[in-house]
Coordinates of C-alpha atoms and ligand atoms in Angstrom, one line a residue:
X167 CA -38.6 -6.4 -31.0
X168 CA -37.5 -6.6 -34.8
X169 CA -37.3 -9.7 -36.7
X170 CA -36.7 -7.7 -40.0
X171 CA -33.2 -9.0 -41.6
X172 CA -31.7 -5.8 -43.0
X173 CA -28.0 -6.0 -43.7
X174 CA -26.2 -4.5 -41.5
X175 CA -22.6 -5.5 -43.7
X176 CA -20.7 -7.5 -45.9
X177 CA -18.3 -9.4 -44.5
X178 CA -16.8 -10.9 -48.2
X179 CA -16.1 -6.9 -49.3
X180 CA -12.2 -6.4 -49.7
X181 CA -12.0 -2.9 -47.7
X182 CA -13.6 -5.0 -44.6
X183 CA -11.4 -7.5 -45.3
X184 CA -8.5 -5.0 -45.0
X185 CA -9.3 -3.2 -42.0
X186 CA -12.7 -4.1 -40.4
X187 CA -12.0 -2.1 -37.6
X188 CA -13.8 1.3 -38.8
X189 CA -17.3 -1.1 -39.8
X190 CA -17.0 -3.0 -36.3
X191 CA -17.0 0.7 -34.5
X192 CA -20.1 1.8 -36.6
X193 CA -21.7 -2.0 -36.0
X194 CA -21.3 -1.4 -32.4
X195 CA -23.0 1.8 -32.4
X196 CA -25.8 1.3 -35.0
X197 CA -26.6 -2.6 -34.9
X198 CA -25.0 -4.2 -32.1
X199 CA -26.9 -7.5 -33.6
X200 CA -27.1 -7.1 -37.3
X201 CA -27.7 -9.0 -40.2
X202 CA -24.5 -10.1 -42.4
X203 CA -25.0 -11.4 -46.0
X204 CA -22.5 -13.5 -47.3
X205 CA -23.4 -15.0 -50.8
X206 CA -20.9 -17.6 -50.0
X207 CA -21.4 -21.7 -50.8
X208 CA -23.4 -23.2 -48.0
X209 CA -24.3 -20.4 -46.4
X210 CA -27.2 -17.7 -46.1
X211 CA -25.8 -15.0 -44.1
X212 CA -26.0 -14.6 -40.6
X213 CA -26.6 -12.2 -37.0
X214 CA -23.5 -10.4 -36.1
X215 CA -22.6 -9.6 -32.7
X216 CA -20.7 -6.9 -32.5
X217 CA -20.2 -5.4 -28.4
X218 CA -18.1 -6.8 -25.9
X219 CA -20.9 -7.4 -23.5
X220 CA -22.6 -9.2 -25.7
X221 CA -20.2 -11.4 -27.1
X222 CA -19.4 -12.8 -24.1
X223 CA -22.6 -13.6 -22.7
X224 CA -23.8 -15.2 -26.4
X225 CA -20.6 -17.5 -25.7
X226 CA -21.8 -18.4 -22.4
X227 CA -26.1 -18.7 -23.6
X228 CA -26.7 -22.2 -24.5
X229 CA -29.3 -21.5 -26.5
X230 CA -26.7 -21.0 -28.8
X231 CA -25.0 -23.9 -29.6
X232 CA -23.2 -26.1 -32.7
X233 CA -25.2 -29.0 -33.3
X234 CA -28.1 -27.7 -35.6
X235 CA -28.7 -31.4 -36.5
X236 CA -30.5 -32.0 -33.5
X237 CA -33.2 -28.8 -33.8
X238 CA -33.4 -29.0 -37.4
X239 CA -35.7 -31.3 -39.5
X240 CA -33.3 -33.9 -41.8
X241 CA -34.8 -32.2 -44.8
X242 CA -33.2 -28.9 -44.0
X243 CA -29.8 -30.0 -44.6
X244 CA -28.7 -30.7 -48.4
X245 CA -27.4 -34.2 -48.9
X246 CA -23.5 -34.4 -48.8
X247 CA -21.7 -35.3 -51.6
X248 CA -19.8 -38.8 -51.6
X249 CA -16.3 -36.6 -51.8
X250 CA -16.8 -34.4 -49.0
X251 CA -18.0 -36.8 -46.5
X252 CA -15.4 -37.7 -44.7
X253 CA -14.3 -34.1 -44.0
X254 CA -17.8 -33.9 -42.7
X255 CA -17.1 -36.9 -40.6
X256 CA -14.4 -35.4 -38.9
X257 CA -15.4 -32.1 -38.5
X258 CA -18.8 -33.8 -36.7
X259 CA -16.0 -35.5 -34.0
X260 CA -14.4 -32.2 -32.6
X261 CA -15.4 -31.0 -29.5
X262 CA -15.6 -27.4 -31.1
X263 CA -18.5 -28.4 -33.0
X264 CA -20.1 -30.6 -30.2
X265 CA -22.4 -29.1 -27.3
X266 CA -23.4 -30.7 -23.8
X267 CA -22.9 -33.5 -23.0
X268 CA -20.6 -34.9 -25.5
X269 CA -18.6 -31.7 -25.7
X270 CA -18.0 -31.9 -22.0
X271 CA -16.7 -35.7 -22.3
X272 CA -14.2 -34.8 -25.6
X273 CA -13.0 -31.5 -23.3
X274 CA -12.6 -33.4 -20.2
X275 CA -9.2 -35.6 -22.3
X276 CA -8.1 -32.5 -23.5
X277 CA -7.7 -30.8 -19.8
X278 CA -4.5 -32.9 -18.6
X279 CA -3.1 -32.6 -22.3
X280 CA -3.3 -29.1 -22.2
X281 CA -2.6 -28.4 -18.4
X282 CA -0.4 -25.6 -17.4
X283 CA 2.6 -28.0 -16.0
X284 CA 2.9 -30.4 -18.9
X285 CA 2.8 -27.5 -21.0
X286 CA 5.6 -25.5 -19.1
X287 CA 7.9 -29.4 -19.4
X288 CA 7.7 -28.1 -23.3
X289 CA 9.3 -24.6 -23.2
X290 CA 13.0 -26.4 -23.6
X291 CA 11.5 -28.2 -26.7
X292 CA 9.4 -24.9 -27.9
X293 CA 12.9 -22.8 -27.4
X294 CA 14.8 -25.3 -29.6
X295 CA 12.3 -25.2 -32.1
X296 CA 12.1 -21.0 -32.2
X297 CA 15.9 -21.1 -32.2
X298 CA 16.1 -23.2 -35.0
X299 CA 13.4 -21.5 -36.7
X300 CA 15.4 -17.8 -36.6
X301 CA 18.9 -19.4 -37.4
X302 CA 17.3 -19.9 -41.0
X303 CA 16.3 -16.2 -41.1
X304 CA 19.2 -14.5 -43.3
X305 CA 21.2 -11.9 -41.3
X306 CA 21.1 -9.4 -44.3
X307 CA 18.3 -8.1 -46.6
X308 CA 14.7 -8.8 -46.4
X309 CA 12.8 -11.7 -45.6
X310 CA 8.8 -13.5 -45.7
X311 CA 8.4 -13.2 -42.0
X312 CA 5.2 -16.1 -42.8
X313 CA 6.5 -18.7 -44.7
X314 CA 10.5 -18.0 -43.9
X315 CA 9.7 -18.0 -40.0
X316 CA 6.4 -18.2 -38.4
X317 CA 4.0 -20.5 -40.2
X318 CA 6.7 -23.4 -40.7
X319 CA 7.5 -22.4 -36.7
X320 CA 3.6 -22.8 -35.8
X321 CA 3.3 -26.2 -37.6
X322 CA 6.5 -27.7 -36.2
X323 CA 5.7 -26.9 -32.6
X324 CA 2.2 -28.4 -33.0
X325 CA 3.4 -31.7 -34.9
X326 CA 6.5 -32.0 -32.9
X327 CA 3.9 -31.9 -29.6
X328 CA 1.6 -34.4 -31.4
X329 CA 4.7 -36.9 -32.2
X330 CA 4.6 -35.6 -35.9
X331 CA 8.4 -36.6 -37.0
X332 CA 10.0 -33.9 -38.5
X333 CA 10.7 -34.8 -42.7
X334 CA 6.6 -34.8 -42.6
X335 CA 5.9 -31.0 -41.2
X336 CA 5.7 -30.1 -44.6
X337 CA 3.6 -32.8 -46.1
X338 CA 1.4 -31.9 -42.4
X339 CA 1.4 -28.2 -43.4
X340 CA -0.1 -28.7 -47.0
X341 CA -2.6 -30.7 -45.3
X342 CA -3.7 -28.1 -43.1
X343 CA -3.9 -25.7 -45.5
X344 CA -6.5 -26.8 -47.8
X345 CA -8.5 -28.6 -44.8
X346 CA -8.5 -24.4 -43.6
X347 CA -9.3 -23.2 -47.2
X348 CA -12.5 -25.7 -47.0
X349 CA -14.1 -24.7 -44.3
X350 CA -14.0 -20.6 -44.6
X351 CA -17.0 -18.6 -45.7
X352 CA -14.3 -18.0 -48.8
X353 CA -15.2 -21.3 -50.3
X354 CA -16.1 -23.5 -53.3
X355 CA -16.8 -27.1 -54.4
X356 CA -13.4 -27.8 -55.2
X357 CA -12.2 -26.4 -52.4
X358 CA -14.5 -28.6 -50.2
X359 CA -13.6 -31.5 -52.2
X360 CA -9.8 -31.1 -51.3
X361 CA -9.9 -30.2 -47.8
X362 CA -12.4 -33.5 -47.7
X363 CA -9.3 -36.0 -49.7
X364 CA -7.0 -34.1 -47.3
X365 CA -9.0 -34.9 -44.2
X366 CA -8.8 -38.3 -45.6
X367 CA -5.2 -38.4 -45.5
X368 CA -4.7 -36.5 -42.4
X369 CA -6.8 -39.0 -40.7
X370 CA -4.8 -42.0 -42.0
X371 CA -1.9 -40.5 -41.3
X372 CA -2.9 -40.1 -37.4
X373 CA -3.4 -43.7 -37.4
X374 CA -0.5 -45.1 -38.2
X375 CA 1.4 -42.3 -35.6
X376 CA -1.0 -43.4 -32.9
X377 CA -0.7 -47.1 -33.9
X378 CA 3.6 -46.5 -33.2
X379 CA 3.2 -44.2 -30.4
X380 CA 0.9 -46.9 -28.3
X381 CA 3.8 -49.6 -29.1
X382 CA 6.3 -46.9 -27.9
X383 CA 4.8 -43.7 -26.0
X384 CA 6.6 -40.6 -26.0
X385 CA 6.5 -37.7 -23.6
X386 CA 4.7 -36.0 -26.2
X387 CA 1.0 -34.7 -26.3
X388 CA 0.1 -37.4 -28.4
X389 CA 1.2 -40.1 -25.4
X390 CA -0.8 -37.8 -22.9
X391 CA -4.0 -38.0 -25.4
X392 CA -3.6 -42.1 -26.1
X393 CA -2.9 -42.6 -22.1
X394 CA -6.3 -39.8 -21.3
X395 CA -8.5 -42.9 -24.0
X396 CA -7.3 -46.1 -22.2
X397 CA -7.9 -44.6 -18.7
X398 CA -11.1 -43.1 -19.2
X399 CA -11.9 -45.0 -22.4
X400 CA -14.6 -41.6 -22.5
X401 CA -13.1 -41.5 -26.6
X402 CA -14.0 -43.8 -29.3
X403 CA -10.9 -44.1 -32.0
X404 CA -12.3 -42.0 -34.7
X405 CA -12.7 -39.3 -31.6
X406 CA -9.4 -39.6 -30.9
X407 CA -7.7 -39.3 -34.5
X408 CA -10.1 -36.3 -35.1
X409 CA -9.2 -34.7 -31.4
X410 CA -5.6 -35.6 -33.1
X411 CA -6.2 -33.6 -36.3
X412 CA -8.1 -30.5 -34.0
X413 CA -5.1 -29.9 -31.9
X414 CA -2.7 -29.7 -35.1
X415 CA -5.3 -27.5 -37.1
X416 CA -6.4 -25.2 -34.5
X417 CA -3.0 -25.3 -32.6
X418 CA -0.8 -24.1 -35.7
X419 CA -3.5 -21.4 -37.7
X420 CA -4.2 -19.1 -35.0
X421 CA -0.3 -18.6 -33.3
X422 CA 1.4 -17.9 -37.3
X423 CA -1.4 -15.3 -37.5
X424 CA -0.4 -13.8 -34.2
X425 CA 3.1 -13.8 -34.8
X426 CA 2.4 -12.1 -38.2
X427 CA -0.8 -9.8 -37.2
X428 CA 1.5 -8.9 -33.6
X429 CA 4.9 -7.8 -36.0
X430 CA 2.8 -5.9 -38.6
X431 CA 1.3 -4.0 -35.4
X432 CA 4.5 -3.3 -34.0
X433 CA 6.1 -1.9 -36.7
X434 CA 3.2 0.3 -37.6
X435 CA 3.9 1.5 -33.9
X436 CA 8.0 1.6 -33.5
X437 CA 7.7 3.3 -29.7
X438 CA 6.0 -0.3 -28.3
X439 CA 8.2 -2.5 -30.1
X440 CA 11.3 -0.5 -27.9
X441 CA 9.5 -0.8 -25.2
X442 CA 9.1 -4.7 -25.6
X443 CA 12.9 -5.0 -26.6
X444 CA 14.1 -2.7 -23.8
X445 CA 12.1 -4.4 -20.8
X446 CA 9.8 -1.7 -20.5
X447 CA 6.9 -3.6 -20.6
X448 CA 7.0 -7.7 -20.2
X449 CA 6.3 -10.1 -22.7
X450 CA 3.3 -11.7 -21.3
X451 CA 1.8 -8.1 -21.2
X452 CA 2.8 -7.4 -24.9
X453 CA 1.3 -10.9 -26.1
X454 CA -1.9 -10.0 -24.5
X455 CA -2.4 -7.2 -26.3
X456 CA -1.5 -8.0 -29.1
X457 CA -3.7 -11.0 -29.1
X458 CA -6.3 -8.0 -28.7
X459 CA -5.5 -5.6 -30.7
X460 CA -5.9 -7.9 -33.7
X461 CA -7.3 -11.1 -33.2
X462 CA -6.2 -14.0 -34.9
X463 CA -9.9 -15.3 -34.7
X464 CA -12.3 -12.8 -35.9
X465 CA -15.7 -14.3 -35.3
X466 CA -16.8 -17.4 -33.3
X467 CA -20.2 -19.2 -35.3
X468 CA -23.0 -20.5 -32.8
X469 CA -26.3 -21.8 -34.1
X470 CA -29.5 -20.9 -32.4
X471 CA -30.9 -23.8 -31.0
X472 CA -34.3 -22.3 -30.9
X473 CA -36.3 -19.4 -32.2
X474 CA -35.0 -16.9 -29.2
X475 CA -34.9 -12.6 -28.7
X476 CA -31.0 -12.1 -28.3
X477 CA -30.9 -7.6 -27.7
X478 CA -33.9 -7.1 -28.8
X479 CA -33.4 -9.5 -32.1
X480 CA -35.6 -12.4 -32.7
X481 CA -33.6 -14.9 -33.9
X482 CA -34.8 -18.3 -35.7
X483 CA -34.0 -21.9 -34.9
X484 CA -31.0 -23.0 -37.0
X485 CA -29.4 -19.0 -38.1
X486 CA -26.1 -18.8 -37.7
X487 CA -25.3 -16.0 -35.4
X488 CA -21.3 -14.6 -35.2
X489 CA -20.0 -13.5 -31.8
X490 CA -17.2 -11.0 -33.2
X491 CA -14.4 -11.5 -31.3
X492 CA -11.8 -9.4 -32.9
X493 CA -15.0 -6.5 -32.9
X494 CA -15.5 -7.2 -29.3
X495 CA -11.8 -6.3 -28.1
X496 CA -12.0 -3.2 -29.6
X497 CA -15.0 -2.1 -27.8
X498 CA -14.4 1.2 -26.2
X499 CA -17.6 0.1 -23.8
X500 CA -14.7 -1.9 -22.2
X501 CA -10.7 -0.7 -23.5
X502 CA -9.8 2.6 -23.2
X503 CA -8.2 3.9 -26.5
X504 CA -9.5 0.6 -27.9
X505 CA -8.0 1.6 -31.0
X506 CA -4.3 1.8 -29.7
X507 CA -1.9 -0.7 -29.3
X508 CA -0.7 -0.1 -26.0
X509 CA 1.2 -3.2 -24.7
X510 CA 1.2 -2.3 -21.0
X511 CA -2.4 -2.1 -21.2
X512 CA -4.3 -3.1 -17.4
X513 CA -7.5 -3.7 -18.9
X514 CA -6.4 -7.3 -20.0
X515 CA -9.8 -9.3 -20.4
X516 CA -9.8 -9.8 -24.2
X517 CA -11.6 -12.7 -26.2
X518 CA -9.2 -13.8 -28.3
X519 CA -9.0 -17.1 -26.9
X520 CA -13.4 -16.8 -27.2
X521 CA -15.5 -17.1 -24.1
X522 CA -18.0 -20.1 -22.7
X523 CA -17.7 -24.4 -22.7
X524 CA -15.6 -23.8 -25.8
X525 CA -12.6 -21.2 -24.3
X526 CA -9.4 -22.4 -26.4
X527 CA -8.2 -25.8 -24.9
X528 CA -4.2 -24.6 -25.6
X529 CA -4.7 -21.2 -24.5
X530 CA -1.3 -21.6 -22.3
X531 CA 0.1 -23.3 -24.7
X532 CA -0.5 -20.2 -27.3
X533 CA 0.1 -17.7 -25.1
X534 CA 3.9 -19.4 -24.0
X535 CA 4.6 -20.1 -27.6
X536 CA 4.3 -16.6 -28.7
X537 CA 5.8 -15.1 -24.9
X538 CA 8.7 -16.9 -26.4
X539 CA 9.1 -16.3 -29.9
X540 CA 8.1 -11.9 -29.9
X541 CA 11.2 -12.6 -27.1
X542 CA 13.2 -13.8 -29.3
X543 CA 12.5 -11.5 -32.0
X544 CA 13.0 -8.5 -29.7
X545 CA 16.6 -10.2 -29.0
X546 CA 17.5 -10.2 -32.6
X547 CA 15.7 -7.7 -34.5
X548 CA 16.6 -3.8 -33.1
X549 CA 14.0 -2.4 -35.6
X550 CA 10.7 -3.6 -37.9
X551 CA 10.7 -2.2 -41.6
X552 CA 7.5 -3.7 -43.5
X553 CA 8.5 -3.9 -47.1
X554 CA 5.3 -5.7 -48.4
X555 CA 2.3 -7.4 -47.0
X556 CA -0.6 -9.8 -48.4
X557 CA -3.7 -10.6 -46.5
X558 CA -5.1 -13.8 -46.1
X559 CA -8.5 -14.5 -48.2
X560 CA -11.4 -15.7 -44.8
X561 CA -13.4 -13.5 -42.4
X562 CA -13.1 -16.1 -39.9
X563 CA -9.7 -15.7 -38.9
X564 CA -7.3 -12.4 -39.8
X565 CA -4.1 -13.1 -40.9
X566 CA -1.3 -12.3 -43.7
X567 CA 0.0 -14.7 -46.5
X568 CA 3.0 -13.0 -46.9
X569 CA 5.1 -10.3 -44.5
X570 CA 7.8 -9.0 -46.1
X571 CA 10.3 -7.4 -43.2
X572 CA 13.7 -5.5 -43.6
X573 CA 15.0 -5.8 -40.5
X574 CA 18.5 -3.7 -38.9
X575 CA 20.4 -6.9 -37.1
X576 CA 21.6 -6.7 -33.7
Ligands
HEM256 C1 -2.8 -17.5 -30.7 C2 -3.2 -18.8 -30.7 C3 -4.6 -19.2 -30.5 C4 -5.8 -18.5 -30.6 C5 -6.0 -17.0 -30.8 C6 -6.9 -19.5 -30.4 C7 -8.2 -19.1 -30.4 C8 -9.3 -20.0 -30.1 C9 -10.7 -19.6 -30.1 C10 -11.2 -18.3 -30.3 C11 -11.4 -20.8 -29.8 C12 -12.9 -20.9 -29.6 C13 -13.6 -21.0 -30.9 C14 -15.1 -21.0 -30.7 O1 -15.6 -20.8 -29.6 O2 -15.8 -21.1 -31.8 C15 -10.4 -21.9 -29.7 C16 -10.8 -23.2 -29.5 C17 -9.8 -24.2 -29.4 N1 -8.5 -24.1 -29.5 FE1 -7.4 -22.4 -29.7 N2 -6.4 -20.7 -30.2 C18 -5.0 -20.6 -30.3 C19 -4.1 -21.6 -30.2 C20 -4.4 -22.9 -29.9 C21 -3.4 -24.0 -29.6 C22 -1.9 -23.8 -29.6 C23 -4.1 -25.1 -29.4 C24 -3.7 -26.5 -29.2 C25 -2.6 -27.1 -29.7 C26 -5.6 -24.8 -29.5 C27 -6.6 -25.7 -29.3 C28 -7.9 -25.3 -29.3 C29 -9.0 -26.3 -29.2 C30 -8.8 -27.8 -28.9 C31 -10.2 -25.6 -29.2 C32 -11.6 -26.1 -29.1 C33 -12.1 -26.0 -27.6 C34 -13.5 -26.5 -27.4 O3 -14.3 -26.6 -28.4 O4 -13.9 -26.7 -26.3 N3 -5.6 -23.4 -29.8 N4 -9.2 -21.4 -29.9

């Protein structure tokens, strides 16, 4: 068994962060658990996890886990700074980074929220939205895919779920935005200290909506969440508004990146995206590859909870340890041609939505949203021309900034 920590990669090097692919395929092979350094703020590196088998069983071992507080001496952790506290704070109420029990009690409010029925009564609403959202997409000459279409799309499905009205989507998208920039490997102080004041805001904000929405409920998800509290009173308040502030942050992120990651792949491969417009191969099919192919969430971070042998690798109580996700769906151990998008594909048992206690809560809510919109986009745009691209600047999630499309109008 080795404890040595070689590094295996560098996750923060601009070629990974460009196409990480190639170093995933050589992870795989060489160092399916191998030591990543990132000399990023707060952190000291930590085990990657790079095969499909393994991922998924490290998701599902819960002797990884989230809360390192409760193995780890309170002298290990530097004190928090006044400013970023209450980013902490709310970070510290999400069921993502909660384990058993309290995890299980946060999750169990989310499960009628997030149920496949009330989440099928939204497709009229979701359609309005996308419809809306490609009438402001000029008919002629090229356009920022991201900002013109999907990430103002993303946000206003999520807000207009959580009973966000719409004049605030954009004051809720700059909010989500640096609370995101905060918490990637790709941080600073400053950075930390804004996402914190935003968190702040955020927070506020939620009060107030929740305040109006228990005088008046809505069929909204917000009305589901406040009705799940008084019935099973399992939430305290400050569990609610963060719960409140998860769902809008992890609910808007990950489907702009799929809608921007999914047309970049499709016009790199022009034969799949006639098959999509022409029926060839259904939508649900397409999304589910595409949600493979290039992952919107790179890596899921576990703690371990003890000092444990994980393939051979002795691991120590408190390392972080990242189960790659986007690594693990192009393992050729489990997809044929891993490397080609192929949107009839039958091998469909991807981890994009991750694996274990913490699965994505809105997976059906994702996977409709962006069933619908790549339909509408077939509808509209006969062909993809990419006329410039700019990545976004994290190792946790893989995205662009900017998607610059010339499109031919049908
Ligand atoms: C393409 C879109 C999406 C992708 C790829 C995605 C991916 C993920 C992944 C990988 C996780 C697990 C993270 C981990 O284990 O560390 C997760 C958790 C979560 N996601 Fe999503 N997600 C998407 C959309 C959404 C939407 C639309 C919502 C809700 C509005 C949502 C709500 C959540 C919540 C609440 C969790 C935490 C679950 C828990 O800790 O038990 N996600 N998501």
């Amino acid at each position: 068994m080795s404890g040595a920590r070689q590094t295996v990669f560098r996750p923060l090097e601009p070629a990974f962060l460009e196409d990480p692919y190639p170093t995933y395929a050589r992870l795989r092979d060489d160092h399916p658990v191998g030591w990543a350094a990132t000399p990023a703020e707060g952190y000291a590196g930590f085990w990657f996890v790079s095969r499909y088998a393994d991922v998924a069983a490290g998701l599902k071992d819960n002797r990884f886990g989230r809360e390192i507080t409760k193995v780890l001496p309170p002298e290990a952790f530097p004190p928090i700074p006044e400013q970023q506290k209450p980013l902490y704070a709310m970070l510290a109420a999400w069921m993502l980074f909660k384990d058993p029990p309290d995890h299980a009690r946060l999750r169990r409010i989310a499960a009628p929220v997030f149920a496949l029925r009330p989440v099928l009564g939204m497709r009229p609403r979701i359609e309005a939205l996308i419809a809306a959202a490609l009438a402001r997409i000029p008919d002629d000459g090229p356009f920022d895919i991201v900002s013109d279409f999907s990430s103002p799309l993303s946000i206003d499905i999520v807000a207009d779920l959580m009973g966000v009205p719409e004049e605030d989507h954009p004051l809720v998208r700059g909010w989500v935005r640096e609370i995101t920039l905060s918490l990637d490997l790709v941080r600073t102080p400053e950075r930390i200290a804004a996402g914190s004041r935003r968190a702040a805001e955020l927070i506020a904000y939620f009060e107030r909506l929740v305040a109006a929405h228990r005088r008046a409920p809505q069929g909204n998800l917000l009305s589901l969440l406040i009705a799940a509290q008084d019935q099973g009173s399992f939430l305290d308040d400050q569990e609610l508004l963060a719960s409140c502030v998860l769902f809008l942050f992890a609910g808007h992120e990950a489907s702009s990146l799929l809608i921007g990651n999914g047309l970049r792949a499709l016009a790199a491969n022009p034969g799949e995206w006639q098959r999509l417009r022409e029926g060839a191969v259904g939508v649900k099919s397409a999304v589910t590859e595409l949600l493979r192919y290039d992952s919107p969430q790179q890596i899921a971070f576990r703690h371990a909870l003890a000092d444990l042998a994980f393939q051979g690798v002795t691991i120590r109580t408190g390392q972080v340890v990242g189960f790659g996700l986007g690594s693990a769906n192009r393992d050729p151990r489990v997809f044929a041609e891993a490397d080609r998008l192929d949107l009839g594909r039958e091998e469909t048992r991807h981890l994009a939505f991750g694996a274990g206690i913490h699965t994505c809560a809105g997976s059906s809510l994702a996977q409709l949203e962006a069933e619908l919109v790549f339909a509408a986009l077939g509808r509209r745009f006969p062909e993809l021309r990419v006329v410039a691209v700019e990545r976004q600047e994290s190792i946790l999630v893989r995205g662009l900034t900017r998607l610059v499309l010339d499109c031919g109008v049908a």
